[in-house]
Coordinates of C-alpha atoms and ligand atoms in Angstrom, one line a residue:
X1 CA 20.4 -2.0 -7.4
X2 CA 18.8 0.9 -5.5
X3 CA 15.5 -0.3 -4.1
X4 CA 12.7 1.9 -2.8
X5 CA 9.8 0.0 -1.4
X6 CA 7.0 2.5 -2.2
X7 CA 4.3 0.8 0.0
X8 CA 4.8 -0.8 3.3
X9 CA 3.3 -0.8 6.8
X10 CA 4.8 -0.3 10.3
X11 CA 2.6 -0.4 13.3
X12 CA 3.0 0.8 16.9
X13 CA 1.3 -0.9 19.9
X14 CA -2.4 -0.2 20.2
X15 CA -2.8 1.3 16.7
X16 CA -5.3 -1.4 15.6
X17 CA -8.6 -2.0 17.5
X18 CA -9.5 -5.7 18.1
X19 CA -12.4 -5.4 15.7
X20 CA -9.9 -5.1 12.8
X21 CA -8.9 -8.7 13.3
X22 CA -12.3 -10.1 14.3
X23 CA -13.0 -11.6 10.8
X24 CA -9.5 -13.1 10.5
X25 CA -9.8 -14.6 14.0
X26 CA -13.2 -16.1 13.2
X27 CA -11.9 -17.5 10.0
X28 CA -9.0 -19.1 11.9
X29 CA -11.4 -20.5 14.5
X30 CA -13.7 -22.0 11.9
X31 CA -11.0 -24.3 10.7
X32 CA -11.0 -26.5 13.8
X33 CA -13.6 -27.3 16.5
X34 CA -11.2 -26.7 19.4
X35 CA -10.3 -23.2 18.3
X36 CA -11.9 -20.0 19.6
X37 CA -11.3 -16.5 18.1
X38 CA -9.9 -15.2 21.4
X39 CA -7.1 -17.7 21.2
X40 CA -5.6 -16.0 18.2
X41 CA -6.6 -12.4 18.6
X42 CA -3.8 -11.3 21.0
X43 CA -1.2 -12.9 18.6
X44 CA -2.7 -11.0 15.6
X45 CA -2.7 -7.7 17.5
X46 CA 0.9 -8.0 18.9
X47 CA 2.4 -9.8 15.9
X48 CA 2.5 -6.6 13.8
X49 CA 4.0 -4.3 16.4
X50 CA 7.4 -2.7 15.9
X51 CA 7.7 0.1 18.5
X52 CA 10.7 1.9 16.9
X53 CA 10.9 0.4 13.4
X54 CA 14.3 -1.2 14.0
X55 CA 13.0 -4.7 13.2
X56 CA 11.4 -3.5 10.0
X57 CA 14.7 -1.8 8.9
X58 CA 16.6 -5.0 9.6
X59 CA 14.1 -6.7 7.2
X60 CA 14.8 -4.1 4.6
X61 CA 18.6 -4.7 5.0
X62 CA 18.1 -8.4 4.5
X63 CA 16.3 -7.7 1.2
X64 CA 18.5 -5.0 -0.1
X65 CA 15.9 -2.2 0.3
X66 CA 17.4 1.2 0.8
X67 CA 14.3 3.2 1.5
X68 CA 10.7 2.4 2.3
X69 CA 7.6 4.5 2.2
X70 CA 5.5 3.7 5.2
X71 CA 1.7 3.9 5.3
X72 CA -0.6 4.8 8.2
X73 CA -4.1 3.5 8.1
X74 CA -7.0 4.9 10.2
X75 CA -8.8 1.7 11.2
X76 CA -10.7 3.3 14.0
X77 CA -14.3 4.2 14.7
X78 CA -15.3 5.5 11.2
X79 CA -14.7 2.0 9.7
X80 CA -14.7 -0.5 12.6
X81 CA -17.0 1.3 15.0
X82 CA -14.3 1.1 17.7
X83 CA -11.3 3.4 18.4
X84 CA -7.8 2.0 18.9
X85 CA -6.0 2.5 22.2
X86 CA -3.7 5.0 20.6
X87 CA -5.6 7.9 18.9
X88 CA -4.9 9.1 15.4
X89 CA -3.0 12.2 16.4
X90 CA -0.6 10.2 18.6
X91 CA -0.2 7.8 15.7
X92 CA 0.9 10.7 13.5
X93 CA 3.5 11.7 16.1
X94 CA 4.8 8.1 16.1
X95 CA 5.3 8.2 12.3
X96 CA 7.0 11.6 12.5
X97 CA 9.4 10.1 15.1
X98 CA 9.9 7.0 13.1
X99 CA 11.0 9.0 10.1
X100 CA 13.4 11.0 12.3
X101 CA 14.9 7.9 13.8
X102 CA 15.6 6.3 10.4
X103 CA 16.6 9.3 8.2
X104 CA 16.6 8.4 4.5
X105 CA 15.4 4.9 5.3
X106 CA 11.8 5.4 6.3
X107 CA 9.5 8.1 4.9
X108 CA 6.0 8.1 6.4
X109 CA 2.5 8.9 5.4
X110 CA -0.5 10.2 7.3
X111 CA -3.8 8.4 7.0
X112 CA -6.8 10.0 8.6
X113 CA -10.4 9.0 7.7
X114 CA -12.2 11.9 6.0
X115 CA -15.3 11.2 8.1
X116 CA -13.4 12.3 11.2
X117 CA -14.0 15.9 12.3
X118 CA -10.8 17.9 12.0
X119 CA -9.2 15.5 9.6
X120 CA -7.9 18.3 7.4
X121 CA -6.1 20.0 10.3
X122 CA -4.6 16.8 11.4
X123 CA -3.2 15.9 8.0
X124 CA -1.9 19.5 7.4
X125 CA -0.1 19.4 10.7
X126 CA 1.3 15.9 9.9
X127 CA 2.8 17.1 6.6
X128 CA 3.8 20.7 7.5
X129 CA 5.1 20.2 11.1
X130 CA 5.7 16.5 11.2
X131 CA 7.5 16.4 7.8
X132 CA 5.5 13.4 6.6
X133 CA 5.7 12.9 2.8
X134 CA 2.3 11.7 1.7
X135 CA -1.3 10.8 2.5
X136 CA -2.3 7.1 2.8
X137 CA -3.0 4.4 2.7
X138 CA -6.6 5.3 1.8
X139 CA -8.7 2.2 1.8
X140 CA -12.2 3.0 0.3
X141 CA -14.7 1.2 2.5
X142 CA -18.2 2.7 2.7
X143 CA -17.2 5.5 0.3
X144 CA -15.6 6.2 -3.1
X145 CA -12.6 8.4 -3.6
X146 CA -14.6 10.1 -6.3
X147 CA -17.1 11.3 -3.6
X148 CA -17.6 15.0 -3.1
X149 CA -17.1 14.5 0.7
X150 CA -13.6 13.1 0.1
X151 CA -12.6 16.0 -2.2
X152 CA -11.3 18.5 0.4
X153 CA -8.6 16.0 1.7
X154 CA -7.5 15.5 -1.9
X155 CA -7.4 19.2 -2.6
X156 CA -5.3 19.6 0.5
X157 CA -2.9 17.0 -0.8
X158 CA -2.6 18.7 -4.1
X159 CA -2.1 22.1 -2.4
X160 CA 0.7 20.6 -0.2
X161 CA 2.2 18.9 -3.2
X162 CA 2.2 15.4 -1.6
X163 CA 1.1 12.2 -3.2
X164 CA -1.8 10.1 -2.0
X165 CA -1.8 6.3 -1.9
X166 CA -5.1 4.6 -2.7
X167 CA -5.9 0.9 -2.3
X168 CA -7.1 -0.7 -5.5
X169 CA -7.1 -4.4 -4.6
X170 CA -10.5 -6.2 -4.7
X171 CA -10.5 -7.1 -1.0
X172 CA -10.0 -4.8 1.9
X173 CA -8.6 -5.2 5.5
X174 CA -8.2 -8.9 6.3
X175 CA -10.6 -10.0 3.6
X176 CA -7.9 -9.8 0.9
X177 CA -9.6 -11.7 -1.9
X178 CA -12.8 -9.7 -2.1
X179 CA -15.7 -10.9 -4.2
X180 CA -17.1 -7.9 -6.1
X181 CA -15.2 -7.3 -9.3
X182 CA -17.7 -4.8 -10.7
X183 CA -17.2 -1.0 -10.7
X184 CA -19.7 -0.9 -7.8
X185 CA -16.8 -2.0 -5.6
X186 CA -15.4 1.3 -4.2
X187 CA -11.8 0.1 -4.5
X188 CA -12.2 -0.4 -8.3
X189 CA -9.6 1.8 -10.0
X190 CA -12.3 3.5 -12.0
X191 CA -13.0 5.7 -9.0
X192 CA -9.4 6.8 -8.8
X193 CA -9.4 7.8 -12.4
X194 CA -12.5 9.9 -11.8
X195 CA -10.8 11.6 -8.9
X196 CA -7.7 12.2 -11.0
X197 CA -9.7 14.0 -13.6
X198 CA -11.4 16.2 -11.0
X199 CA -8.1 17.1 -9.3
X200 CA -5.5 17.0 -12.1
X201 CA -2.7 18.4 -9.9
X202 CA -3.0 15.5 -7.5
X203 CA -0.3 12.8 -7.6
X204 CA -1.8 9.4 -7.0
X205 CA -0.4 5.9 -6.4
X206 CA -2.8 3.1 -7.3
X207 CA -1.7 0.7 -4.7
X208 CA -1.6 -3.0 -5.7
X209 CA -2.2 -2.1 -9.3
X210 CA -5.8 -3.5 -9.4
X211 CA -4.9 -6.9 -7.9
X212 CA -5.9 -9.5 -9.1
X213 CA -8.4 -8.9 -11.9
X214 CA -8.3 -5.2 -12.6
X215 CA -4.6 -5.1 -13.5
X216 CA -5.2 -4.1 -17.1
X217 CA -8.1 -1.8 -16.3
X218 CA -6.0 0.0 -13.8
X219 CA -3.3 0.8 -16.4
X220 CA -5.8 1.7 -19.1
X221 CA -7.7 4.0 -16.9
X222 CA -4.6 6.0 -16.0
X223 CA -2.9 5.8 -19.3
X224 CA -3.7 9.5 -20.1
X225 CA -3.5 10.7 -16.5
X226 CA 0.3 11.4 -16.1
X227 CA 0.1 12.1 -12.3
X228 CA -1.1 8.6 -11.6
X229 CA 1.4 5.7 -11.0
X230 CA 1.0 1.9 -10.3
X231 CA 2.6 0.2 -7.4
X232 CA 3.2 -3.5 -7.8
X233 CA 2.7 -4.6 -4.2
X234 CA 0.9 -7.9 -3.6
X235 CA 1.8 -9.2 -7.1
X236 CA 4.6 -11.2 -5.4
X237 CA 1.8 -13.5 -4.3
X238 CA 1.7 -14.9 -7.8
X239 CA 5.5 -15.4 -8.0
X240 CA 5.5 -19.0 -6.9
X241 CA 3.1 -20.3 -9.4
X242 CA 2.9 -17.8 -12.3
X243 CA 6.1 -16.0 -13.1
X244 CA 5.5 -16.1 -16.8
X245 CA 2.2 -14.3 -16.4
X246 CA 3.7 -11.7 -14.0
X247 CA 6.4 -10.9 -16.6
X248 CA 3.8 -10.5 -19.3
X249 CA 1.7 -8.2 -17.1
X250 CA 4.7 -6.0 -16.3
X251 CA 5.3 -5.8 -20.1
X252 CA 1.7 -4.8 -20.6
X253 CA 1.8 -2.2 -17.9
X254 CA 5.0 -0.8 -19.5
X255 CA 3.1 -0.6 -22.9
X256 CA 0.1 1.1 -21.4
X257 CA 1.6 3.7 -18.9
X258 CA 5.3 3.6 -19.6
X259 CA 8.1 2.1 -17.5
X260 CA 8.5 5.4 -15.5
X261 CA 5.1 4.9 -13.9
X262 CA 5.6 1.4 -12.4
X263 CA 6.8 1.4 -8.8
X264 CA 8.3 -1.4 -6.8
X265 CA 6.3 -2.0 -3.6
X266 CA 5.7 -4.9 -1.2
X267 CA 2.9 -4.1 1.2
X268 CA 5.3 -5.7 3.8
X269 CA 4.0 -5.4 7.4
X270 CA 6.1 -4.9 10.5
X271 CA 6.3 -7.2 13.5
X272 CA 7.4 -10.7 14.5
X273 CA 4.8 -12.3 12.2
X274 CA 6.4 -10.8 9.1
X275 CA 10.1 -10.5 10.0
X276 CA 13.2 -12.5 9.7
X277 CA 12.6 -15.9 8.1
X278 CA 9.0 -15.0 7.7
X279 CA 9.7 -12.0 5.4
X280 CA 8.8 -12.4 1.7
X281 CA 10.7 -9.3 0.8
X282 CA 14.0 -10.9 -0.3
X283 CA 12.2 -13.0 -2.9
X284 CA 10.4 -9.9 -4.3
X285 CA 13.5 -7.7 -4.6
X286 CA 15.3 -10.7 -6.1
X287 CA 12.7 -11.0 -8.8
X288 CA 13.0 -7.4 -9.9
X289 CA 16.8 -7.6 -9.6
X290 CA 16.9 -10.5 -12.0
X291 CA 14.1 -9.2 -14.2
X292 CA 16.1 -8.9 -17.4
X293 CA 17.2 -12.6 -17.2
X294 CA 13.8 -13.9 -16.0
X295 CA 11.9 -11.9 -18.7
X296 CA 14.2 -13.4 -21.3
X297 CA 13.3 -16.9 -20.1
X298 CA 9.6 -16.1 -20.7
X299 CA 10.2 -14.5 -24.1
X300 CA 10.0 -10.9 -23.0
X301 CA 12.7 -8.1 -22.9
X302 CA 13.4 -5.9 -19.9
X303 CA 16.7 -4.0 -19.8
X304 CA 18.8 -3.5 -16.6
X305 CA 17.9 0.2 -16.8
X306 CA 14.2 -0.6 -16.9
X307 CA 14.5 -3.0 -13.9
X308 CA 16.4 -0.2 -12.0
X309 CA 13.6 2.3 -12.9
X310 CA 11.0 0.0 -11.3
X311 CA 13.2 -0.9 -8.4
X312 CA 13.8 2.6 -7.1
X313 CA 14.4 5.5 -9.5
X314 CA 10.7 6.0 -10.3
X315 CA 9.6 6.3 -6.7
X316 CA 12.5 8.7 -5.9
X317 CA 11.5 10.9 -8.8
X318 CA 7.7 10.7 -8.0
X319 CA 8.3 11.6 -4.3
X320 CA 11.3 14.0 -5.0
X321 CA 13.5 11.9 -2.7
X322 CA 17.3 12.2 -2.8
Ligands
LIG1 ZN1 -3.8 -1.8 0.4

């Protein structure tokens, strides 16, 4: 089965400022009295680094993934009040080089915060000169994607004809769970639907498909917005304890938006912390590969062709990849 992982992350050294992991480090330290945040911080920072993407591609090989769409996230000053060692423009160059080093295996995105002066020029250069294939991941934190100030970047994406990937999971950054399930949360899919109506030419991926409580809302909101698709990254987190529910949700998504708008994705990160034995990717591809049999076990029907559409064909078509 041809797998395209439509949402994953590869990081170079110095792309993430220490402030990004501060909360995670504090959470780790709070669990035992002899722990201090500075004991874990260097491990968190270095554990995601893959300087040339080779380790990440080995992970893909182990899981049977042919192609991955790689996200860049601007986690610098506009969000964390601190710039990373490596600036945004140098990061774009890294992703352009990564894509060239792994032709047909890795396709990279440019993510530049719209509150950064010159962000439109940086993104235009990344797509036109660097050959990057999309914009993202956009993680709305302190703004909504429906905001007027965000619109120029989205018009640029529509003009360039590249998709934009927008985070629609309750939590952001290292606070994955989140706590605000109302529409006041800027990552609620309702904001994406508003944007999609304002810029109907724009192709949008709703990353994580509204995990965990907005899954049905996400699909309903985009049902009549044909340029929007769902990526099912993070849903593998429910695999171990709720396979029946996951199968039922896939069937509901299919009913609401059509099988052709459901994209396999993992949110897999790079680096030693997520590679080799620690990679969850093989379980996730295995689930989709066996979807027809597993669905039958839970009283639902998925054909092999539908499983193949989710696995890779939908992403290839949406991104016009060979
Ligand atoms: Zn995300």
